[in-house]
CSV table of C-alpha atoms in Angstrom, one decimal:
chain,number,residue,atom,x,y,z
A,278,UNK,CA,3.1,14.3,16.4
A,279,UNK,CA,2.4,13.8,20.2
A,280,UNK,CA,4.0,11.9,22.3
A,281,UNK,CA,1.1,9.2,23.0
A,282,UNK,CA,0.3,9.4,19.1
A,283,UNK,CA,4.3,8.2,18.6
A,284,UNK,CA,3.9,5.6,21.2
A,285,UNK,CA,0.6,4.6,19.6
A,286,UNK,CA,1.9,4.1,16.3
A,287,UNK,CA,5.0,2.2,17.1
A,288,UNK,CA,3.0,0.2,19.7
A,289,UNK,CA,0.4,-0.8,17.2
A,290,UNK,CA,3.2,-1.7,14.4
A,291,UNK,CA,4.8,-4.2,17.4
A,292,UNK,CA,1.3,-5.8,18.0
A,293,UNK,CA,0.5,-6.4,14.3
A,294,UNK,CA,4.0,-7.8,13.6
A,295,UNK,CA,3.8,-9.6,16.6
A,296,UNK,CA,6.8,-8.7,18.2
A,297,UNK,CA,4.8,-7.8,20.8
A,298,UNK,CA,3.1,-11.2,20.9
A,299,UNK,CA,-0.3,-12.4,21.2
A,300,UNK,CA,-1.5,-13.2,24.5
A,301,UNK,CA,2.2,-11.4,26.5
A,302,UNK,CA,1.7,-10.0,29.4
A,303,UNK,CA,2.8,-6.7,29.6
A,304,UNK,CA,3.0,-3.8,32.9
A,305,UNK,CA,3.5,-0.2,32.1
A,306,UNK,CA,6.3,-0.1,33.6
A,307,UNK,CA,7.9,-2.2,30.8
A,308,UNK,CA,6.3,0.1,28.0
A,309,UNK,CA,7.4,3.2,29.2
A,310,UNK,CA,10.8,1.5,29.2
A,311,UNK,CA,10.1,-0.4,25.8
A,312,UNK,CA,9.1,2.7,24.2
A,313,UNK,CA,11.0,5.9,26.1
A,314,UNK,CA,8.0,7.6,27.8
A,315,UNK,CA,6.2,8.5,31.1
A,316,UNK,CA,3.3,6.4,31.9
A,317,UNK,CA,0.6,9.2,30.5
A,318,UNK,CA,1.3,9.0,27.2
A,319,UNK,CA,1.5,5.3,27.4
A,320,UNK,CA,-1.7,4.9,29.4
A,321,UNK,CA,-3.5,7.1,26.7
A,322,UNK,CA,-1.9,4.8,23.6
A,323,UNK,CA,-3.1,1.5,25.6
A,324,UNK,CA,-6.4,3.0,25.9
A,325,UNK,CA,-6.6,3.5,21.8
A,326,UNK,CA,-5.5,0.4,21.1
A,327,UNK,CA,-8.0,-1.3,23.6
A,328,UNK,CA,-10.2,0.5,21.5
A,329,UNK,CA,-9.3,-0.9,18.5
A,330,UNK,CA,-9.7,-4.5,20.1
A,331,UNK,CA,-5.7,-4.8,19.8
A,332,UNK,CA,-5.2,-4.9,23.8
A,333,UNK,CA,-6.9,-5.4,27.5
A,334,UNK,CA,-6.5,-3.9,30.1
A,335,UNK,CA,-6.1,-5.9,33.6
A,336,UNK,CA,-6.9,-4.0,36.3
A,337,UNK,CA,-4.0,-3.5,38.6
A,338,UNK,CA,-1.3,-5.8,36.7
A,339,UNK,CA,-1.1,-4.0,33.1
A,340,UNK,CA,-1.9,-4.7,29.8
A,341,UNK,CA,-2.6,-8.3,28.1
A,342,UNK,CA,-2.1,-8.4,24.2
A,343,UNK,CA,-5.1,-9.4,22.3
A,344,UNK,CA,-4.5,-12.9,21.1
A,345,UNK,CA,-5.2,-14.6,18.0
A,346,UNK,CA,-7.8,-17.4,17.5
A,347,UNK,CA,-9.7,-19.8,15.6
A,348,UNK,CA,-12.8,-18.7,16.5
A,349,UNK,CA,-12.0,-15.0,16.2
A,350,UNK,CA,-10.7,-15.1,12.9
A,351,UNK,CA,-14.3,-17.5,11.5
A,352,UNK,CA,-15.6,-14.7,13.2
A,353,UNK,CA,-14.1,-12.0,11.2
A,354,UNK,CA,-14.5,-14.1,8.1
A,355,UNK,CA,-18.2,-14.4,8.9
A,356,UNK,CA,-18.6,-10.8,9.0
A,357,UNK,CA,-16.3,-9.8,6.3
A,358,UNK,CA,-18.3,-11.6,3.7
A,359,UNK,CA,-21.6,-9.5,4.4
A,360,UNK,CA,-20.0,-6.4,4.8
A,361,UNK,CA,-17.6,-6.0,1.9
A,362,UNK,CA,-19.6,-6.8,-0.8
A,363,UNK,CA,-22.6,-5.1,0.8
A,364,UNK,CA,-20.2,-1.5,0.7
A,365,UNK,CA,-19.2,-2.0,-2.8
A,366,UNK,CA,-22.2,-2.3,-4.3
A,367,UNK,CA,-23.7,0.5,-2.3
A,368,UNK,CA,-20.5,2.7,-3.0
A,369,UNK,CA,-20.9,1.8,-6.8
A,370,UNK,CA,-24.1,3.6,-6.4
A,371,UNK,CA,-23.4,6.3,-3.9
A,372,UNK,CA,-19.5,7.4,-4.9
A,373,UNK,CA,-18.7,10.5,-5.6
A,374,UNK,CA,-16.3,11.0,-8.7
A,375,UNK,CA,-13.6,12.1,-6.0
A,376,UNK,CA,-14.6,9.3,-4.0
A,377,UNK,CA,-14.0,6.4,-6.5
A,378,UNK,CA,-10.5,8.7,-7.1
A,379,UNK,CA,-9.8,8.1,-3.5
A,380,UNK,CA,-10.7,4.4,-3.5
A,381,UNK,CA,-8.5,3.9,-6.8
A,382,UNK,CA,-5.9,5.7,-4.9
A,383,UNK,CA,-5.4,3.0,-2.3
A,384,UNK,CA,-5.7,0.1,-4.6
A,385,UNK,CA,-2.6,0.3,-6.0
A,386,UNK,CA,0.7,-0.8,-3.2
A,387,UNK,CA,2.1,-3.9,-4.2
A,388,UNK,CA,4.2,-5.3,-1.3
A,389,UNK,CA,7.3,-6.9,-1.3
A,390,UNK,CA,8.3,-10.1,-0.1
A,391,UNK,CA,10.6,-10.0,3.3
A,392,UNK,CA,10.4,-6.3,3.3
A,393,UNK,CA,9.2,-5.9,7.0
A,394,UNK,CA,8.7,-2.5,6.2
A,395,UNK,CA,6.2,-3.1,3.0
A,396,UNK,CA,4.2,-5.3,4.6
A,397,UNK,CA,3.1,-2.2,7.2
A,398,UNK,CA,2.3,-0.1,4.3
A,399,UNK,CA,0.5,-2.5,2.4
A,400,UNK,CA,-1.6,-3.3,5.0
A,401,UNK,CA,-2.5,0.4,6.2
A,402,UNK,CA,-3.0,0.6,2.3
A,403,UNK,CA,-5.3,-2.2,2.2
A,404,UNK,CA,-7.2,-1.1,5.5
A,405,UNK,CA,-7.7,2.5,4.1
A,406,UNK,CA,-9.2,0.7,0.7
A,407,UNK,CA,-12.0,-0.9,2.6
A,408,UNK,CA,-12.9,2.4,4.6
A,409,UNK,CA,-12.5,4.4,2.1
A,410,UNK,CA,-15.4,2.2,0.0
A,411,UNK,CA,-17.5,2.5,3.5
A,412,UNK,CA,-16.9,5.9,3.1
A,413,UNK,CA,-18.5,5.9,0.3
A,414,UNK,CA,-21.6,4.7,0.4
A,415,UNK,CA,-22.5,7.3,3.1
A,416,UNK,CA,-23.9,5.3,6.0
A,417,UNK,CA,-22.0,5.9,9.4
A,418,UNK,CA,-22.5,2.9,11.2
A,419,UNK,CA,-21.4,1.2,7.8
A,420,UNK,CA,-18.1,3.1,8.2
A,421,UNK,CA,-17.7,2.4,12.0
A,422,UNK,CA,-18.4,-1.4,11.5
A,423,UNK,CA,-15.7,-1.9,9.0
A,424,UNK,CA,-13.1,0.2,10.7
A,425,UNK,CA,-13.5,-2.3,13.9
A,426,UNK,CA,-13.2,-5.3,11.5
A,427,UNK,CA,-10.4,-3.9,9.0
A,428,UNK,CA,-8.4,-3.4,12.4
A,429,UNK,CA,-9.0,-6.7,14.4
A,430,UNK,CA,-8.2,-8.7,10.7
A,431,UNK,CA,-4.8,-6.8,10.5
A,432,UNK,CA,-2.6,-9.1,12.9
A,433,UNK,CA,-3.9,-12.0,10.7
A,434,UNK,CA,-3.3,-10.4,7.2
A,435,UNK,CA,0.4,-9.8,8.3
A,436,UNK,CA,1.4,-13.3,9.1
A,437,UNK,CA,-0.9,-14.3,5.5
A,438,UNK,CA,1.6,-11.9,3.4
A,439,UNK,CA,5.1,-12.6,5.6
A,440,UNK,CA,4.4,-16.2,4.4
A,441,UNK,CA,3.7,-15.7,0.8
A,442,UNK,CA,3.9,-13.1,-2.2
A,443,UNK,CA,0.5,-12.5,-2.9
A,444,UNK,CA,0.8,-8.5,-4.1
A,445,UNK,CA,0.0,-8.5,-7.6
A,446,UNK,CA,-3.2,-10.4,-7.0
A,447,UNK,CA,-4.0,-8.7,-3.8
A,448,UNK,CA,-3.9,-5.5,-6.4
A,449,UNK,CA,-6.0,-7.3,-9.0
A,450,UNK,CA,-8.4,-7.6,-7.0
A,451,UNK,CA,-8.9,-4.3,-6.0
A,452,UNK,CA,-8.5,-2.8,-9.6
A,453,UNK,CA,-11.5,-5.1,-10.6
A,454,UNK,CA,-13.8,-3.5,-7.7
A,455,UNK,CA,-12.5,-0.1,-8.5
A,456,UNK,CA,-13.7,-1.1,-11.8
A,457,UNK,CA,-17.1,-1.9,-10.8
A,458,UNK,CA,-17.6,0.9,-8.9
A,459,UNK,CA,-16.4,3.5,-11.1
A,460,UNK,CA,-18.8,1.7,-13.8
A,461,UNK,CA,-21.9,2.1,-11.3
A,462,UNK,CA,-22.3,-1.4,-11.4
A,463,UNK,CA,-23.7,-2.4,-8.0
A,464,UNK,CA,-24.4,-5.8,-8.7
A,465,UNK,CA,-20.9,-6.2,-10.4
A,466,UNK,CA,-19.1,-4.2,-7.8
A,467,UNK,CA,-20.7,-7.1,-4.9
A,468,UNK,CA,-19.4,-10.0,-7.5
A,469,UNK,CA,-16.4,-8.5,-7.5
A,470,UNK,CA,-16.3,-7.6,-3.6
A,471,UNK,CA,-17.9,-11.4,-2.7
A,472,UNK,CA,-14.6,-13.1,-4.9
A,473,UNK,CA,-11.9,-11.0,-3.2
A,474,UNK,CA,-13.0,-12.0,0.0
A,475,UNK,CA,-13.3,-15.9,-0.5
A,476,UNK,CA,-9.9,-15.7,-2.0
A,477,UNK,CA,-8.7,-13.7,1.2
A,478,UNK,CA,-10.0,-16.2,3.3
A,479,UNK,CA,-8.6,-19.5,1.1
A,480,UNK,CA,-5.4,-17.5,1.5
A,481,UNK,CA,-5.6,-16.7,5.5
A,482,UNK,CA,-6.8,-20.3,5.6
A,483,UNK,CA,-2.9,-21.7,4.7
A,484,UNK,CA,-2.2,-21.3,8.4
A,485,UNK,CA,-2.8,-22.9,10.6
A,486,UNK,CA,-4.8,-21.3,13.9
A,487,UNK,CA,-4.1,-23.8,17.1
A,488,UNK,CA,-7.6,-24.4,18.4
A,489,UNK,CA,-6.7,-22.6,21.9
A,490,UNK,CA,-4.6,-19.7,20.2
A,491,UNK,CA,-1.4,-18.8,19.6
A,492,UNK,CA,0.8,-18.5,22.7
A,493,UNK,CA,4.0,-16.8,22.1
A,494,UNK,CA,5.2,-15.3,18.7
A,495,UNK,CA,3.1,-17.0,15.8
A,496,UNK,CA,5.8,-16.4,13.4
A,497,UNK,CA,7.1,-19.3,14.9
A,498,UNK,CA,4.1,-21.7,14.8
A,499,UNK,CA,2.8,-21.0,11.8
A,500,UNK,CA,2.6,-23.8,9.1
A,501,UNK,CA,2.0,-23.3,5.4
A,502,UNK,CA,-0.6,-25.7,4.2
A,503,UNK,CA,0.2,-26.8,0.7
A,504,UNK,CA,-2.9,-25.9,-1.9
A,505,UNK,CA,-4.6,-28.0,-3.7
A,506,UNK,CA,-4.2,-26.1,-6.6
């Protein structure tokens, strides 16, 4: 592992646990202190993760940690609802046998609750799920689209888990879209696709976004709304 791929990887981790929080401030300077490097492998880690819509660059000042908001996470919502279910049923006709194997593969990690530790696996798990159904249905910019919105989603799936225990259905879920898929059912495979998205989104919609953003650690701020259910 290089040294910019380390400081990548343990950067990213901070950013979607928010211990690096949304909207801070932050000079290289204080990340090659934060994470024990010289400022080219940290310039070349901020530059992926800019990438990935995680961080901005300020010219001349540093770095500025992407923050989180309302209207970015509709946003995401928005786009995650035509895209998933649009994947699965072209995967269901398009997956190879070692495809689906792949897909069924990352289906399975049930996280557990207060385990810092589980939550980063589940998510890179859940993120390699989606792109691997992309994958699947063999169209590039399909693949490209759903790696920028699996990423910018992350940050908000992490504070949806910390809050509640939501593994085994999380898991459910995806079983019932491997099932579809592995069937060759594209119509079923959408069905199943469209559900586990609404029932992300009534889940990510128990906290409560601040119209202007979160400003400092959202861990903090965040509010379970009870369910009606």
């Amino acid at each position: 592992m290089t040294e910019a791929i380390r400081i990548y990887s343990e950067m990213r981790n901070d950013i979607i646990s928010c211990d690096l929080e949304p909207g801070a401030s932050v000079s290289e300077a204080e990340l090659c202190a934060r994470y024990n490097a010289s400022r080219t492998p940290v310039r070349e880690a901020c530059r992926r993760l800019q990438e990935e819509g995680l961080l901005q660059i300020v010219p001349f000042r540093g770095y500025t940690i992407s923050p989180l908001t309302i209207d970015e996470y509709r946003s995401l919502n928005e786009m995650q609802l035509v895209l998933d279910p649009a994947a699965a049923a072209m995967a269901a006709e398009r997956a190879t046998d070692e495809q689906i194997a792949m897909i069924e593969r990352w289906a399975n990690y049930i996280y557990h609750a207060g385990e810092k530790k589980s939550y980063e696996t589940f998510l890179e798990w859940n993120r390699n799920f989606h792109i691997e159904i992309a994958q699947a249905t063999g169209n590039d910019i399909m693949v490209e689209m759903t790696v920028n919105l699996q990423t910018r989603l992350i940050r908000y799936f992490y504070l949806v888990i910390s809050m509640a225990s939501y593994g085994k259905e999380l898991v459910n879920e995806h079983q019932a879209m491997v099932r579809a898929i592995r069937a060759r059912k594209p119509e079923q495979a959408r069905d199943r696709a469209t559900e586990h998205v609404i029932r992300t989104m009534e889940r990510t919609s128990l906290i409560r976004i601040p119209q202007g953003g979160f400003r400092g650690d959202p861990r903090k701020d965040v509010q379970p709304v009870r369910s009606r259910t």
